[in-house]
XYZ file of C-alpha atoms in Angstrom:
189
model
C -0.169 -0.137 -0.173
C 1.115 3.569 -0.993
C 2.083 5.781 2.128
C -0.207 8.926 2.860
C 1.101 11.963 1.668
C 1.792 14.951 4.159
C -1.555 16.300 2.527
C -3.704 13.822 4.187
C -5.060 15.981 6.912
C -6.797 13.686 9.642
C -9.816 15.637 10.494
C -11.817 14.330 13.368
C -14.821 16.623 14.707
C -14.064 15.688 17.960
C -10.232 15.821 18.101
C 0.953 18.325 7.457
C 4.036 22.857 0.432
C 1.075 21.380 -1.469
C -0.433 22.599 -4.594
C -1.880 21.139 -7.426
C 0.554 20.442 -10.554
C 0.624 22.771 -13.365
C 0.017 19.883 -15.836
C -3.308 18.711 -14.468
C -6.084 19.626 -11.877
C -5.552 15.955 -11.020
C -1.586 16.060 -10.731
C -0.339 16.534 -7.020
C 3.162 17.430 -6.251
C 4.875 14.668 -4.171
C 8.444 16.072 -4.293
C 11.237 17.496 -5.748
C 14.496 16.365 -7.658
C 17.625 17.653 -6.086
C 21.356 17.512 -7.009
C 22.676 14.237 -8.558
C 23.799 11.324 -6.077
C 27.127 9.805 -7.486
C 28.259 9.444 -11.027
C 25.648 6.570 -12.236
C 22.634 8.721 -12.452
C 21.016 8.794 -9.248
C 19.236 11.967 -7.830
C 18.317 12.951 -4.340
C 14.818 13.582 -3.637
C 13.144 16.130 -1.377
C 9.850 14.102 -0.477
C 6.644 15.575 0.698
C 5.490 12.096 1.853
C 5.078 10.662 5.172
C 7.210 8.485 5.632
C 9.540 10.349 3.062
C 11.008 7.139 1.717
C 7.513 6.209 0.718
C 7.643 8.779 -2.473
C 9.567 5.750 -4.068
C 6.645 3.540 -3.385
C 4.903 5.299 -6.312
C 6.435 3.284 -9.402
C 5.715 6.185 -12.089
C 6.237 9.843 -11.788
C 5.781 12.646 -14.028
C 8.954 15.189 -13.662
C 7.928 18.931 -14.501
C 10.766 21.213 -15.144
C 9.448 24.772 -16.421
C 6.923 23.844 -19.223
C 8.612 20.720 -19.824
C 7.504 17.195 -18.733
C 8.438 13.448 -18.800
C 7.244 10.269 -17.473
C 9.838 8.296 -15.509
C 9.794 4.972 -13.709
C 11.483 4.544 -10.018
C 13.901 1.855 -10.529
C 15.534 1.986 -7.224
C 15.869 3.767 -3.954
C 18.254 4.243 -0.963
C 19.089 6.535 2.108
C 21.525 9.164 1.171
C 22.426 10.595 4.673
C 19.399 12.655 5.536
C 17.945 12.437 2.059
C 16.862 9.904 -0.116
C 18.351 8.913 -3.504
C 16.633 7.322 -6.649
C 17.635 5.725 -9.666
C 15.215 6.558 -12.557
C 14.824 4.677 -15.948
C 16.909 6.280 -18.678
C 18.696 8.412 -16.229
C 22.807 6.774 -16.312
C 24.944 9.686 -15.896
C 25.538 12.602 -13.588
C 25.068 14.801 -16.441
C 21.674 13.291 -17.239
C 20.739 13.444 -13.472
C 21.898 17.140 -13.281
C 19.310 18.040 -15.892
C 16.547 16.954 -13.718
C 17.592 19.125 -10.320
C 14.553 21.142 -9.442
C 12.223 18.914 -11.120
C 8.786 18.575 -9.372
C 7.571 15.184 -8.853
C 3.969 14.648 -9.597
C 1.387 11.649 -9.549
C -1.887 11.484 -10.795
C -4.386 11.935 -7.749
C -6.079 8.946 -8.556
C -2.659 7.221 -7.552
C -3.002 8.275 -4.021
C -4.514 5.887 -1.080
C -8.022 6.164 -0.494
C -8.756 8.498 2.380
C -10.711 7.438 5.440
C -13.801 8.630 6.994
C -13.137 12.182 8.160
C -9.957 12.299 6.204
C -8.956 14.445 3.422
C -5.731 15.394 1.475
C -4.833 19.174 1.870
C -4.295 19.053 -2.063
C -8.155 18.679 -2.195
C -8.748 21.552 -0.169
C -6.793 24.132 -2.271
C -9.422 26.593 -3.719
C -12.190 26.098 -1.015
C -13.926 29.052 0.695
C -13.049 29.161 4.162
C -15.552 30.286 6.631
C -15.168 30.684 10.566
C -18.085 29.135 12.842
C -20.143 32.178 12.663
C -20.270 31.967 8.879
C -18.081 34.860 8.162
C -15.941 34.495 4.806
C -11.833 34.403 5.410
C -10.642 33.648 1.875
C -9.702 30.689 -0.327
C -7.735 28.143 0.450
C -4.667 29.254 -1.569
C -1.558 26.998 -0.515
C -0.229 24.895 2.885
C 3.119 25.751 4.229
C 4.766 22.924 5.834
C 6.205 24.171 9.263
C 8.088 22.341 11.952
C 4.965 21.514 14.236
C 2.499 21.153 11.762
C 1.103 22.558 8.308
C -0.434 25.846 8.111
C -3.383 26.562 5.981
C -2.822 30.234 3.592
C -6.236 31.776 3.131
C -6.377 34.849 0.578
C -8.864 37.230 0.310
C -7.674 40.003 -2.237
C -4.636 41.299 -0.832
C -5.282 40.280 2.549
C -3.407 36.927 3.740
C -4.166 34.620 7.008
C -2.277 32.063 8.151
C -4.518 29.394 10.145
C -2.818 26.387 11.956
C -3.899 22.888 10.490
C -4.465 21.687 13.933
C -7.576 19.624 15.138
C -9.016 22.392 17.159
C -8.832 24.753 14.435
C -10.145 22.821 11.680
C -14.167 22.204 12.171
C -15.601 20.668 8.985
C -14.733 20.208 5.252
C -17.603 20.061 2.885
C -16.107 19.236 -0.593
C -19.508 19.215 -2.334
C -20.381 22.658 -1.046
C -16.726 23.862 -1.752
C -16.245 24.957 1.727
C -14.109 24.545 4.682
C -14.925 25.645 8.375
C -12.358 26.541 10.791
C -12.329 28.039 14.407
C -10.750 31.586 13.473
C -11.578 35.039 14.184
C -11.274 37.335 10.965
C -9.232 39.628 12.356
C -6.400 37.032 13.586
């Protein structure tokens, strides 16, 4: 079973930098390609999945660099210090690996594991209208910032920006059909 992405927020009404990929509204960014690792085409990877090594469990990636994209197959992975290094099909030299530096790693949304009851991928919350418990509009969910303690939801309303911690006591409800997320947050905060 594939690992849950950090973009999977557990929402329990009693009680983790994501954004849609540029190629498709169904694309989800799971990480970024870093520098080459060695001379045989391995690359370091910054993973946005939890656990980080779980990114290699997705056998096919779309690498997006600028306006170009390419499909690759993950052949192998290993720990490289505090990072993960992967070997990709068709990348056999350091020069070929260097050309991938900075590429976003995307998978199709349908490749992610199904969510359980009261669970949603943060990716699915992007673009939703955010309101507080009183129904006051706070803006649209624009992005998530990965902070050491927990993700932070960035709400934008024109030039106004609100940062709401993604913790159980702040997240009240998610209604994907209505396109709305309810948070426990004062409009002046």
